Tab-separated table of C-alpha atoms in Angstrom:
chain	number	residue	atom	x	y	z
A	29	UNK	CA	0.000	0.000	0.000
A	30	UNK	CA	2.998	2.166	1.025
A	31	UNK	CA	4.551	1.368	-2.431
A	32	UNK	CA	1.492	2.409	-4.228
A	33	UNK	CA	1.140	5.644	-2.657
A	34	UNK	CA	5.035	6.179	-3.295
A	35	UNK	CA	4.685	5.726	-6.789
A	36	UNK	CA	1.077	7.571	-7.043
A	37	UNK	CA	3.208	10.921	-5.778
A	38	UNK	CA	6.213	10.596	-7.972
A	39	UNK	CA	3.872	10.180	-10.822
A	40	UNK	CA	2.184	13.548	-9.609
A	41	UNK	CA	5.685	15.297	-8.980
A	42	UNK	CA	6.682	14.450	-12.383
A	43	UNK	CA	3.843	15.540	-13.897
A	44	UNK	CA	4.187	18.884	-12.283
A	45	UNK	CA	7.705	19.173	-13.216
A	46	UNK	CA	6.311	18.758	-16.836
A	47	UNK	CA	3.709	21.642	-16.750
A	48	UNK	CA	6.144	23.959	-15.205
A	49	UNK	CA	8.798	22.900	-18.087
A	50	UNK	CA	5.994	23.358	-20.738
A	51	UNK	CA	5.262	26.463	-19.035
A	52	UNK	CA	8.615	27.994	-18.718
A	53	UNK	CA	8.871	27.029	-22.688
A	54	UNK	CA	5.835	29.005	-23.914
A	55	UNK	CA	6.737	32.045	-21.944
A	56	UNK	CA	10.502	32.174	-23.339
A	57	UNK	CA	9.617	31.884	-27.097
A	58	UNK	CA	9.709	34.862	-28.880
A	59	UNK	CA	6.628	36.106	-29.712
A	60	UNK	CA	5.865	36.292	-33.631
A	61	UNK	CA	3.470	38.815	-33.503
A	62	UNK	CA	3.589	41.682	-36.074
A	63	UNK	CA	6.427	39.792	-37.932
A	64	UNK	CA	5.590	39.023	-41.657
A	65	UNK	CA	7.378	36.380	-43.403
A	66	UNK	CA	8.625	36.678	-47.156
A	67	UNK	CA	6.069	34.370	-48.563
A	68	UNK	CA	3.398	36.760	-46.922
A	69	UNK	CA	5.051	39.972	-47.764
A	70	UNK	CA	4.860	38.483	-51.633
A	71	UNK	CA	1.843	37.555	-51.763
A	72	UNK	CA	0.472	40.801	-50.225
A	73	UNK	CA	2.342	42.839	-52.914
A	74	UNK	CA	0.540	40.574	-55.812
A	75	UNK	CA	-2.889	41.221	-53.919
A	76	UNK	CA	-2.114	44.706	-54.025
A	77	UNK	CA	-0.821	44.925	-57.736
A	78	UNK	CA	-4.053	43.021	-58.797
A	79	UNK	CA	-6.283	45.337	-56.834
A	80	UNK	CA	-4.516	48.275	-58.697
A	81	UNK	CA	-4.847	46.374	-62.245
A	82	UNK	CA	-8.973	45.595	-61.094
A	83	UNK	CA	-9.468	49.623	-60.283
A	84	UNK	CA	-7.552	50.332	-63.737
A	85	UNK	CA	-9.580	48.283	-65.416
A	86	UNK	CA	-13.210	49.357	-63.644
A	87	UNK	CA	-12.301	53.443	-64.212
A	88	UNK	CA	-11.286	52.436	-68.164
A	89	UNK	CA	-14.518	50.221	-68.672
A	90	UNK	CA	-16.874	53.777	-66.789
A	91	UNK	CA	-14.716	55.999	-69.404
A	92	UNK	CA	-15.834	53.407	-72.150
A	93	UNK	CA	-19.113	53.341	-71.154
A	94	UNK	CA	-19.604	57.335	-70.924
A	95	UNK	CA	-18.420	58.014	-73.868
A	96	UNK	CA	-20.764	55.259	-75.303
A	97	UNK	CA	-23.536	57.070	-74.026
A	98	UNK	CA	-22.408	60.318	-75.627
A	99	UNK	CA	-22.201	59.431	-78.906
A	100	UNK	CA	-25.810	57.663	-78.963
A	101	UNK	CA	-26.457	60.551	-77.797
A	102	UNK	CA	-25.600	62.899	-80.534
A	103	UNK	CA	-26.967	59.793	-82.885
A	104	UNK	CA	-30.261	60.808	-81.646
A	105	UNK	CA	-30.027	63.939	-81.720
A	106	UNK	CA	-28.662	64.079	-85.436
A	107	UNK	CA	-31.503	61.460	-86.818
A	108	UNK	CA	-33.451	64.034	-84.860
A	109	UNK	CA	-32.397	66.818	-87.032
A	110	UNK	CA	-31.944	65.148	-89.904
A	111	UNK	CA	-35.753	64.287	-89.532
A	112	UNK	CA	-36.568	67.933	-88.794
A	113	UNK	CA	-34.452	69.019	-91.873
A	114	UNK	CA	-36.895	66.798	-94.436
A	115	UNK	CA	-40.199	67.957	-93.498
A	116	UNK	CA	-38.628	71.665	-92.897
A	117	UNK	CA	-36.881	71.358	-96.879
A	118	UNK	CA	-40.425	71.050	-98.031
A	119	UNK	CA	-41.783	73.867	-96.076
A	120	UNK	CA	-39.371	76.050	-97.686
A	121	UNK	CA	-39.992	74.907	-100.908
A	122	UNK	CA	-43.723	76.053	-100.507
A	123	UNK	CA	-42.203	78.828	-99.179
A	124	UNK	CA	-40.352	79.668	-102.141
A	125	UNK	CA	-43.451	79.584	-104.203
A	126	UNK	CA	-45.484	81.629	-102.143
A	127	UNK	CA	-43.146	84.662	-102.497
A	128	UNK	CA	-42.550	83.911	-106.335
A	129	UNK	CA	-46.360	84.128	-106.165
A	130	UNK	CA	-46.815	87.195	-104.251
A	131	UNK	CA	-44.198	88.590	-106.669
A	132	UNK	CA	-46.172	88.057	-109.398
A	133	UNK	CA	-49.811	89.104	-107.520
A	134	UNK	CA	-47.942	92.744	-106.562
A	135	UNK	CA	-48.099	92.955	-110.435
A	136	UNK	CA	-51.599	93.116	-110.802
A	137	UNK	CA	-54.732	94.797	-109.912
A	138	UNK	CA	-56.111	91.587	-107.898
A	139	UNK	CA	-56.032	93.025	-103.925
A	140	UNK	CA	-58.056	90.321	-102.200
A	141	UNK	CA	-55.538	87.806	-103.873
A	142	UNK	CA	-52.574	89.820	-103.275
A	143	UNK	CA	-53.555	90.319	-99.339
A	144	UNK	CA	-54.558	86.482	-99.078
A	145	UNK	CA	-51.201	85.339	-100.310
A	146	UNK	CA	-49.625	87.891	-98.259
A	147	UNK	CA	-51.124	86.479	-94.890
A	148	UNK	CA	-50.597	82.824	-95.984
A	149	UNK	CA	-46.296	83.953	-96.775
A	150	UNK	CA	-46.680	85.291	-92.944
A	151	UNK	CA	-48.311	82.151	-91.789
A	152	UNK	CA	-45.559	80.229	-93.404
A	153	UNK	CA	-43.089	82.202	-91.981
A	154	UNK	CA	-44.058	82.489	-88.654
A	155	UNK	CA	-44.345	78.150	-88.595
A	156	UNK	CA	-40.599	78.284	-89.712
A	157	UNK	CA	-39.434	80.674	-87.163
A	158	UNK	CA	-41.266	78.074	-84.534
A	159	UNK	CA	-39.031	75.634	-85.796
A	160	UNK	CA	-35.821	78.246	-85.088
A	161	UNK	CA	-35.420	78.728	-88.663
A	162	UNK	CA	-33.814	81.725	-90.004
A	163	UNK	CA	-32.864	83.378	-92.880
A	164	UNK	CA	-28.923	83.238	-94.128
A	165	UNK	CA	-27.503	86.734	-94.533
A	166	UNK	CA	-26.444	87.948	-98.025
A	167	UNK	CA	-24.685	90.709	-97.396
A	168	UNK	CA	-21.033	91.539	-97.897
A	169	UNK	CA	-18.337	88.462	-99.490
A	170	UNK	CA	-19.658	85.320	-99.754
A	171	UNK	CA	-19.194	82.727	-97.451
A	172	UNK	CA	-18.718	79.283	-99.384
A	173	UNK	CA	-20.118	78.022	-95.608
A	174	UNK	CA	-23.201	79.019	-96.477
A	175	UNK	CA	-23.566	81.036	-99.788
A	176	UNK	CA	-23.650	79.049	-103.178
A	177	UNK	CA	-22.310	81.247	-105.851
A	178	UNK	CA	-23.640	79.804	-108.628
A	179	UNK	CA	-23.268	83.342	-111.283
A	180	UNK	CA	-20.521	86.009	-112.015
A	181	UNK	CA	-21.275	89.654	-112.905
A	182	UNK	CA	-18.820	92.272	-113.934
A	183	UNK	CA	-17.762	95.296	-112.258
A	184	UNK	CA	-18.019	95.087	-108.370
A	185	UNK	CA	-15.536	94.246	-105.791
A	186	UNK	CA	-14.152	90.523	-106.533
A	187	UNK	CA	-16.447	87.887	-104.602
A	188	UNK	CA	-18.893	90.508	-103.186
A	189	UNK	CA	-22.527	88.984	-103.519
A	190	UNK	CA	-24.384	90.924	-106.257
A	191	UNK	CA	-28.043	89.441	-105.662
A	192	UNK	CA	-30.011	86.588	-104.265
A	193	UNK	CA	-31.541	83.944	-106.254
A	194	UNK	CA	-32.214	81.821	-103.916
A	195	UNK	CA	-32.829	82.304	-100.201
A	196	UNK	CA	-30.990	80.091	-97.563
A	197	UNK	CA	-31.412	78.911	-94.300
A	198	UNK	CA	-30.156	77.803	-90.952
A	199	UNK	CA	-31.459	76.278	-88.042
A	200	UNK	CA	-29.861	77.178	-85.325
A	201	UNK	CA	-25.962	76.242	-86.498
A	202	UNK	CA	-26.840	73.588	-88.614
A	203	UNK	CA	-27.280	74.445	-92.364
A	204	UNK	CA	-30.938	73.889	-93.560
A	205	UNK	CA	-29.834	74.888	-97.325
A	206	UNK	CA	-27.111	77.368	-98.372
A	207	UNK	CA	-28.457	80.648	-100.546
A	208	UNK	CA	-27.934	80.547	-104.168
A	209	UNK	CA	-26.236	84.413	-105.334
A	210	UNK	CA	-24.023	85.717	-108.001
A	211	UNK	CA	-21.220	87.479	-107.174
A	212	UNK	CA	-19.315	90.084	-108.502
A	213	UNK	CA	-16.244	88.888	-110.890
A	214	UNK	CA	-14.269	92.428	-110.039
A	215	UNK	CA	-13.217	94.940	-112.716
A	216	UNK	CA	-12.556	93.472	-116.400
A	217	UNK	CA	-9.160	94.818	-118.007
A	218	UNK	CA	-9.484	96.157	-121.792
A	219	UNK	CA	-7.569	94.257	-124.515
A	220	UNK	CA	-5.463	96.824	-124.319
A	221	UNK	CA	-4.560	97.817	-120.846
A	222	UNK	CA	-4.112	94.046	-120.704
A	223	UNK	CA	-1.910	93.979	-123.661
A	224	UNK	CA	0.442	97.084	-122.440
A	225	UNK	CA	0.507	95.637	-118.383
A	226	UNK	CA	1.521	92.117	-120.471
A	227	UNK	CA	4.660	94.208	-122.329
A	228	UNK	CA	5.559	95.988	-119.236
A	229	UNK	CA	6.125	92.918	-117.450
A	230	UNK	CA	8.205	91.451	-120.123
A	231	UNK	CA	10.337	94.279	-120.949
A	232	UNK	CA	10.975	94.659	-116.832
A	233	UNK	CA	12.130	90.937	-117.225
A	234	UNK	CA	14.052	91.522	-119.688
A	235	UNK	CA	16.010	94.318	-118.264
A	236	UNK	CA	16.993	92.585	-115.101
A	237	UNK	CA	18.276	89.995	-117.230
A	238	UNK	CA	20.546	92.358	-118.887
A	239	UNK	CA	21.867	93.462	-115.734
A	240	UNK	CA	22.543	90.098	-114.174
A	241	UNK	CA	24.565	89.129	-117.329
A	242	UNK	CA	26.745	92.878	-116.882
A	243	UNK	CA	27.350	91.939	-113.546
A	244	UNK	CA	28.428	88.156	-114.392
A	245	UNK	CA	30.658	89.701	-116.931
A	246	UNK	CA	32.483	92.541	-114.718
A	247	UNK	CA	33.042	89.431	-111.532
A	248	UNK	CA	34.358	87.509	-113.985
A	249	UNK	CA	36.809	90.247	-115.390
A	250	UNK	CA	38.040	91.176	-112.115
A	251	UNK	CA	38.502	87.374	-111.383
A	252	UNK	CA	40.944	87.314	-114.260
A	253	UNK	CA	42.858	90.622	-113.666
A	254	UNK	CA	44.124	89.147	-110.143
């Protein structure tokens, strides 16, 4: 019995010893907190890098996306107009014969006409301006933009519109139809003042290759004196 209990407390003394060994171990390892090994510093850096590559990618694809938007956009908007421009091309075509009609009306003696055609070239006009339609300038040099110089007249300043055939228009800064003018070709020279400007020219070129020649001539004699 003695035995037993001998060898019951060495078991417990030794088992004692071992906890306070185990202890004594865990509290003199170095602790590995806030250490990072290379594998983890690695890996972190390729998380990173991808991250950067995914918020590239997201900000290019948005970009893509806006700019997608924007140009259906100004699709619409130009089938829109486009649209517009048809049905207003026809408007101005009755337009056109409304005021060739009126023109014609002013001729004779027929008032209730004249004043009915009058009112329905108002009308007309006032549905175009509704539209923002408005009448091209003609004034001053033409603008190939939006003037169509389709006849030359003497006299004038060169390229200054003479008259309007044709009326154009705009809406807003999109051209509806360009206006149809002549334009002045500038002052015509006479046979002869072209003939005697023609001379003048020649003999001036002619003269100044005299003098190049003289002054070849006189290097080229000094050359050989020395």
């Amino acid at each position: 019995m003695q035995k037993n209990d001998s060898h019951t407390n060495e078991k417990k003394e030794r088992d004692a010893e071992e906890k306070t060994s185990g202890k004594a171990k865990v509290k003199t390892e170095p602790c590995a907190e806030g250490k990072i090994s290379g594998n983890s510093k690695n890996d972190l850096q390729a998380a990173q890098e991808q991250l950067n590559q995914y918020i590239h990618d997201l900000k290019r694809l948005a970009a893509e996306f806006d700019n997608y938007k924007k140009r259906v956009e100004k699709e619409k908007l130009l089938a829109k107009e486009e649209g517009q421009a048809r049905v207003l091309l026809q408007l101005l075509t009755l337009s056109d014969e409304f005021d060739s009609a009126l023109s014609h009306i002013k001729n004779s003696k027929d008032a209730a006409a004249q004043e009915g055609f009058d009112l329905l070239s108002k009308k007309l006009a006032q549905i175009l301006s509704s539209f923002s339609v408005r009448e091209i300038k003609c004034e001053g040099a033409a603008d190939p933009h939006k003037h169509d110089a389709i006849l030359q007249v003497p006299g004038g300043d060169e390229g200054k519109i003479a008259q309007v055939l044709r009326k154009g228009y705009m809406v807003g800064e999109y051209l509806l139809r360009p206006a149809q003018v002549s334009v002045y070709a500038g002052k015509m020279e006479k046979a002869g003042e072209k003939g005697e400007k023609e001379e003048k020219e020649k003999e001036t070129a002619e003269k100044a290759k005299v003098e190049s020649r003289e002054k070849s001539i006189k290097e080229n004699t000094k050359e050989e004196k020395k």
